[in-house]
Tab-separated table of C-alpha atoms in Angstrom:
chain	number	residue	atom	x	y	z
A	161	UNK	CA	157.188	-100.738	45.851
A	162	UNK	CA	155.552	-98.981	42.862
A	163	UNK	CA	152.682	-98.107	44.325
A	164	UNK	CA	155.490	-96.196	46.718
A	165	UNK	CA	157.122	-94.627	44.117
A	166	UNK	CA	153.872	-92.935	42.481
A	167	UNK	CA	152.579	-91.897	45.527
A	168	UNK	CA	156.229	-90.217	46.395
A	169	UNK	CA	155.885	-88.773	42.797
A	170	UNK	CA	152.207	-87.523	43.271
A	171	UNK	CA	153.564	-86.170	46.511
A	172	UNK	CA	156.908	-84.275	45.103
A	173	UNK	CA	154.134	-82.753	41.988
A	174	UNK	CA	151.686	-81.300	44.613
A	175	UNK	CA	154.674	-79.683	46.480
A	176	UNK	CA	156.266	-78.003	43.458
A	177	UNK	CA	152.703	-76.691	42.079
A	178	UNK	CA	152.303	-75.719	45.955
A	179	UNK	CA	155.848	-73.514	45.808
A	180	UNK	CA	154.855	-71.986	41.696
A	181	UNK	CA	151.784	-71.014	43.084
A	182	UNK	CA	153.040	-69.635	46.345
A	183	UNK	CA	155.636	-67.340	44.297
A	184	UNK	CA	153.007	-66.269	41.612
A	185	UNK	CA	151.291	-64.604	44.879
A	186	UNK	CA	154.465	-63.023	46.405
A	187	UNK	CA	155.052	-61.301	42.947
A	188	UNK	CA	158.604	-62.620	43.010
A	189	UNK	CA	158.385	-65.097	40.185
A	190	UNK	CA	161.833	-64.316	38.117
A	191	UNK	CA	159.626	-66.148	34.901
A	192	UNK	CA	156.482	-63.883	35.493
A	193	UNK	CA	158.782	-60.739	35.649
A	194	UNK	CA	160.458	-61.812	32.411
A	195	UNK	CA	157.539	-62.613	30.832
A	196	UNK	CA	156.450	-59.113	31.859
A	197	UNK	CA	159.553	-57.453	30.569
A	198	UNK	CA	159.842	-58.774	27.171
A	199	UNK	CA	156.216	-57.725	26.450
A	200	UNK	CA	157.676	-53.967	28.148
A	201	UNK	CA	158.958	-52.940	24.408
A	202	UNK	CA	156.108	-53.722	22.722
A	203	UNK	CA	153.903	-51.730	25.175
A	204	UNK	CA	156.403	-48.924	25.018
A	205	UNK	CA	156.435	-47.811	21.312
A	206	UNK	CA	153.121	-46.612	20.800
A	207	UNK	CA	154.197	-44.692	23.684
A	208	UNK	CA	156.899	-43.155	22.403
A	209	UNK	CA	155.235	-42.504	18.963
A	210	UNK	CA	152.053	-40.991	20.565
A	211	UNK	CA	154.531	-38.944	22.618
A	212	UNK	CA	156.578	-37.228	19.194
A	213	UNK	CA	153.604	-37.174	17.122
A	214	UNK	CA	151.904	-33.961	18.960
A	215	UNK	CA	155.757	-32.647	18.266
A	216	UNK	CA	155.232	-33.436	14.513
A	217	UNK	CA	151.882	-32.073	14.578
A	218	UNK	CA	152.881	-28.996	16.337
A	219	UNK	CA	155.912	-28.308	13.955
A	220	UNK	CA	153.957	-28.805	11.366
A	221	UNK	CA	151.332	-27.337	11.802
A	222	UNK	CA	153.455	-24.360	12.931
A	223	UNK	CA	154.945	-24.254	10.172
A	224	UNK	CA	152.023	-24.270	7.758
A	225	UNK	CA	149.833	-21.846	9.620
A	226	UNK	CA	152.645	-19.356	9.695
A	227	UNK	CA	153.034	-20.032	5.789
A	228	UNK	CA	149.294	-19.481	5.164
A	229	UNK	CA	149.214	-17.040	7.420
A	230	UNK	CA	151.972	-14.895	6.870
A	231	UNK	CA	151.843	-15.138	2.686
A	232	UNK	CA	148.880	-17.109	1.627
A	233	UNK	CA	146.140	-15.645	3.775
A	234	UNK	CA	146.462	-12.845	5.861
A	235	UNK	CA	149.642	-11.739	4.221
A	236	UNK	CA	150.683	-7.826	3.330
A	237	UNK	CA	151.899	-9.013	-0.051
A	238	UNK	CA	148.693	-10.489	-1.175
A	239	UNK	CA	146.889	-7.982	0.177
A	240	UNK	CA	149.193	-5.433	-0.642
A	241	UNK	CA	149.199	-5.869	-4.291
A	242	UNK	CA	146.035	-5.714	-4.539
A	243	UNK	CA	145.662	-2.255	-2.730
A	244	UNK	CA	148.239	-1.111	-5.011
A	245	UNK	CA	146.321	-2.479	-7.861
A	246	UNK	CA	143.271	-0.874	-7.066
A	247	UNK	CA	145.334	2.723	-6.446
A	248	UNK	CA	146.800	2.243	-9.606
A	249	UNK	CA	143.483	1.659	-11.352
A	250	UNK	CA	142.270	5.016	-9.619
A	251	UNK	CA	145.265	6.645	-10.373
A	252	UNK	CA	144.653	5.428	-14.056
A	253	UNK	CA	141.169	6.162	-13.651
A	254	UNK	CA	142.357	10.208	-12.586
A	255	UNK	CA	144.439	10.403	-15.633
A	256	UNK	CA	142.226	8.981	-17.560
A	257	UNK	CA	139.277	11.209	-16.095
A	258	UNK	CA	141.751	13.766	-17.151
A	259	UNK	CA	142.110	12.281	-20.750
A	260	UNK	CA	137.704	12.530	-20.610
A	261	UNK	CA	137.467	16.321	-19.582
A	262	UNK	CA	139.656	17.687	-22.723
A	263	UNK	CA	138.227	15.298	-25.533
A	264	UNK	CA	134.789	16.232	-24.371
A	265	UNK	CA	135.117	20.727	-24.130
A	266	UNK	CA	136.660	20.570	-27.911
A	267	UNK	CA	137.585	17.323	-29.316
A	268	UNK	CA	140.840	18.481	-30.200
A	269	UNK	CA	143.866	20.163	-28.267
A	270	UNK	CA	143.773	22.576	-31.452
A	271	UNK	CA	140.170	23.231	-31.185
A	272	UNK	CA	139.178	27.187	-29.627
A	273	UNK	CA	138.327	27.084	-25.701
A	274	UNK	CA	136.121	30.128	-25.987
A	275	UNK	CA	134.795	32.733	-28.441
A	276	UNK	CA	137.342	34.686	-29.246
A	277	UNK	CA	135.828	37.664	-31.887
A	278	UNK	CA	138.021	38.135	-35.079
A	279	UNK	CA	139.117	42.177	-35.431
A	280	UNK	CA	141.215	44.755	-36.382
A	281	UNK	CA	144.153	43.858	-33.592
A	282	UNK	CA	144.464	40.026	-34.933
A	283	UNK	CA	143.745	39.934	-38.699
A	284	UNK	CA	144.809	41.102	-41.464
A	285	UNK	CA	142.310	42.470	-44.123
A	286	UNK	CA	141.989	43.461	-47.652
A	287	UNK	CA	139.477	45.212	-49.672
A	288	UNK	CA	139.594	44.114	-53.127
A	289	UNK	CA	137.017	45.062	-56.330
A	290	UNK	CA	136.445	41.955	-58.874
A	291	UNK	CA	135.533	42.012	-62.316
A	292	UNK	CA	132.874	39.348	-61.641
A	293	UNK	CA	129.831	39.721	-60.621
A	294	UNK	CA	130.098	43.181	-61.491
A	295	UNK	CA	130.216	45.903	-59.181
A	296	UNK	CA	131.225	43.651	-56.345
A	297	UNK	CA	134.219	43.737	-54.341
A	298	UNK	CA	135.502	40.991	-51.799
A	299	UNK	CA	136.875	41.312	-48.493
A	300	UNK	CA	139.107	38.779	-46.988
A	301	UNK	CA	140.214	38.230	-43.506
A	302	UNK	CA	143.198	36.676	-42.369
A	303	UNK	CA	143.701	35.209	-38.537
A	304	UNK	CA	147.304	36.675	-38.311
A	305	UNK	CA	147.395	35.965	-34.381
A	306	UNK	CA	148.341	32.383	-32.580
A	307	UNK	CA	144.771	31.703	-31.225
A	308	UNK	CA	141.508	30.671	-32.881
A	309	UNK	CA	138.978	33.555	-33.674
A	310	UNK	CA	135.569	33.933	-34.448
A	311	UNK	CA	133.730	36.062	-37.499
A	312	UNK	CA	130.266	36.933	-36.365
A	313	UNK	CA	127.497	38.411	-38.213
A	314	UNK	CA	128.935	40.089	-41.218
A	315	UNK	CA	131.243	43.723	-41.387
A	316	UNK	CA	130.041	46.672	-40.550
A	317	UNK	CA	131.267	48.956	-43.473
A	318	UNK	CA	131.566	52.836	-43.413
A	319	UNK	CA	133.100	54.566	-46.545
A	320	UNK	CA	134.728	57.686	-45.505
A	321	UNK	CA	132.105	59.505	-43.109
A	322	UNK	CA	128.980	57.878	-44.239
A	323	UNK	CA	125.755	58.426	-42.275
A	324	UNK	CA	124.404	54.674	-42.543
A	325	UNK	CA	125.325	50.928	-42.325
A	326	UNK	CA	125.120	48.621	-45.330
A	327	UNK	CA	122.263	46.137	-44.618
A	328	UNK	CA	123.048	42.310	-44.835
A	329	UNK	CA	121.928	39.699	-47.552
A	330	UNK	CA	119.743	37.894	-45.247
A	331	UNK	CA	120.037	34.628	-47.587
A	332	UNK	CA	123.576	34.590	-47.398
A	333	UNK	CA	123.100	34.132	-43.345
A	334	UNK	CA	125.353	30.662	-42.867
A	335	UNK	CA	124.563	27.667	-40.335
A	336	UNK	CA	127.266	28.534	-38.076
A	337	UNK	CA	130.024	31.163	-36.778
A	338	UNK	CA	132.922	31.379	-39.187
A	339	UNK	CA	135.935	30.249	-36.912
A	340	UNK	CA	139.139	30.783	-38.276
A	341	UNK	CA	142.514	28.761	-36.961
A	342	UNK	CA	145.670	30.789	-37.286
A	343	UNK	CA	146.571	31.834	-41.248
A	344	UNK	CA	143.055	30.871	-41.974
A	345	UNK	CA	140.773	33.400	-44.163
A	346	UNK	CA	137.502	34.428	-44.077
A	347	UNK	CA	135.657	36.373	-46.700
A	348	UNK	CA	132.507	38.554	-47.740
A	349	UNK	CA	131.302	39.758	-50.548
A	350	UNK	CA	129.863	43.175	-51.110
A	351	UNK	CA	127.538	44.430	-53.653
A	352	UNK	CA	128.557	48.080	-54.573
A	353	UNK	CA	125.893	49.305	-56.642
A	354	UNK	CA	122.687	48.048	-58.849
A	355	UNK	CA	123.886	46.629	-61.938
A	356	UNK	CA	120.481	48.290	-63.823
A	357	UNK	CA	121.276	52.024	-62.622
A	358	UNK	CA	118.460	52.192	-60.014
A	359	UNK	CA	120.341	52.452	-56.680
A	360	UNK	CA	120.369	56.342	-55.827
A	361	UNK	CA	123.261	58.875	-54.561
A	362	UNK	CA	125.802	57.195	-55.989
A	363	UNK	CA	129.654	58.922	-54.773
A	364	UNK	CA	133.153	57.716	-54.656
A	365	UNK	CA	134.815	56.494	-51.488
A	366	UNK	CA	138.321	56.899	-50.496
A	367	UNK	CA	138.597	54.991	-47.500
A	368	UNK	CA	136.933	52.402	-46.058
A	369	UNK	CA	136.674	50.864	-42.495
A	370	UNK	CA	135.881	46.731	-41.505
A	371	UNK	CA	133.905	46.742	-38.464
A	372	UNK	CA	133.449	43.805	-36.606
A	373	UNK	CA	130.622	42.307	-34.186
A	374	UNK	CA	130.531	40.139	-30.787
A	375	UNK	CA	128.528	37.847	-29.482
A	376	UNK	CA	125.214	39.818	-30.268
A	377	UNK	CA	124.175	41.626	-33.372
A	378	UNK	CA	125.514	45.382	-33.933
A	379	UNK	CA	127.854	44.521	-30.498
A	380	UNK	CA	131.178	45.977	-30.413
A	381	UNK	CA	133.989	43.245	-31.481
A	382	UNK	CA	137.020	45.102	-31.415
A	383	UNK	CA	138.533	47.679	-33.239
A	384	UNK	CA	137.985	48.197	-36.794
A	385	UNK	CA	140.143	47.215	-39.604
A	386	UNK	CA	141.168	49.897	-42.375
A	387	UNK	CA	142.021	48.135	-45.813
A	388	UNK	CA	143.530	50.150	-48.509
A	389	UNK	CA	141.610	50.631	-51.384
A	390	UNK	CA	142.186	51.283	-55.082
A	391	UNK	CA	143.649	55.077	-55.218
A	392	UNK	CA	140.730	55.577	-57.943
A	393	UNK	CA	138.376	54.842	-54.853
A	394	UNK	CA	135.655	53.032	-55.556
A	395	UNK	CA	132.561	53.831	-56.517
A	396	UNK	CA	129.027	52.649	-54.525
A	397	UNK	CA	124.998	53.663	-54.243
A	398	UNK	CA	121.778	53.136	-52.171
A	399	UNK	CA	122.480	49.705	-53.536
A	400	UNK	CA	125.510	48.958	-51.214
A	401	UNK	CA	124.648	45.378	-49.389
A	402	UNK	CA	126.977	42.917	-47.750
A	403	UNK	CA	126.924	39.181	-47.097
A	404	UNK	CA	127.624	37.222	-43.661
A	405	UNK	CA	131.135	36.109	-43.276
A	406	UNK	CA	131.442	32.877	-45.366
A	407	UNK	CA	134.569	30.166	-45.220
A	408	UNK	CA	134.784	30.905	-48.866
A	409	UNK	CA	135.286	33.011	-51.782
A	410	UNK	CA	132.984	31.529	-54.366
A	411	UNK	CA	129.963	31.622	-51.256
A	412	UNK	CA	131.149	35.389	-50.128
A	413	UNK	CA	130.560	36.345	-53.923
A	414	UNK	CA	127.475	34.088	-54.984
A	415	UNK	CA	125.130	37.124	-53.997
């Protein structure tokens, strides 16, 4: 009777294993499909993550290359500025080229553009005798116009209708022009006879007339200036000599 039993036991095992294994090849197995399904979830998130994160990385990316892009890189305000910058600095540049070209001609807004000669149209002159040196008189020449002008050489004199020109003190020759700024003087000095007696044909004049030069020696400045003189006249010989144009009194009669 045991041995029955197990045998029918052994039997009934065989035919279940036989039916498990039989429904494991149909594909029908309601376990194996479970099994199957509760491992679906866990198969199906890194799916859905893989599937947003090209959605991340597209939106962000998006978003950053249009930032770097649009302002950071490639962007008109970066770039922009700086074109401005660098027409500004030309701009500043021009202006300050312009600044350059004026400092440089004069080296001051007062200073005179070009030679302008002193004469009788834009001065004022006067024809004085001094007590010392003896027999000396001074001449002095005022810039009464609104520009700069320029005392070259040294005056051409000519007492009434006098046949010659007074020659020059050749030591008294200075380093430069004499350029007088408006209501600035000028002066020379003029020796009016030997102090000993020895100059010849000395005579009395009554009127005298200021020449002036240009550029070049014995060139015509400008018209001539006619200073009043003492109504004695005043008296001159062979002697008669006159200095350059000098910035000063004292220098006009050191001679």
């Amino acid at each position: 009777m045991r041995t029955s039993r197990l045998q029918l036991l052994a039997a009934a095992g065989v035919a279940v294993a036989s039916l498990a294994l039989t429904a494991c090849q149909d594909g029908t197995g309601t376990r194996d499909e479970g099994g199957a399904s509760a491992s679906q979830p866990v198969a199906s998130a890194p799916s859905d993550t893989s599937s947003q994160a090209p959605k991340e990385s597209a939106s962000g990316s998006g978003g950053n290359d249009s930032t770097a892009n649009g302002s950071t890189g490639n962007g008109s305000t970066g770039n922009g500025s700086g074109g401005d910058a660098a027409g500004s600095g030309e701009s500043g540049g021009g202006k300050g080229s312009s600044a350059g070209k004026g400092s440089a001609s004069g080296g001051s807004d007062d200073a005179p553009a070009r030679f302008n000669p002193c004469n009788g149209t834009n001065t004022s002159v006067t024809a004085q005798p001094v007590s010392r040196p003896v027999n000396h008189m001074l001449i002095t020449v005022k810039n009464t116009g609104s520009k700069y002008c320029d005392l070259t050489y040294y005056p051409v004199l000519r007492f009434d209708e006098m046949q010659w020109v007074p020659q020059p003190v050749e030591d008294s020759q200075p380093q430069a022009v004499v350029t007088l700024a408006p209501g600035e003087s000028g002066y020379a000095g003029v020796m009016l006879s030997a102090a000993d007696g020895s100059g010849a044909g000395g005579t009395t004049g009554k009127k005298l007339a200021v020449g002036f030069q240009n550029r070049t020696p014995n060139s015509d400045g400008g018209p001539a200036a006619i200073p009043s003189l003492p109504a004695a006249g005043v008296y001159y010989d062979s002697s008669l000599t006159v200095t350059y144009w000098q910035y000063s009194k004292d220098d006009a009669l050191a001679y």
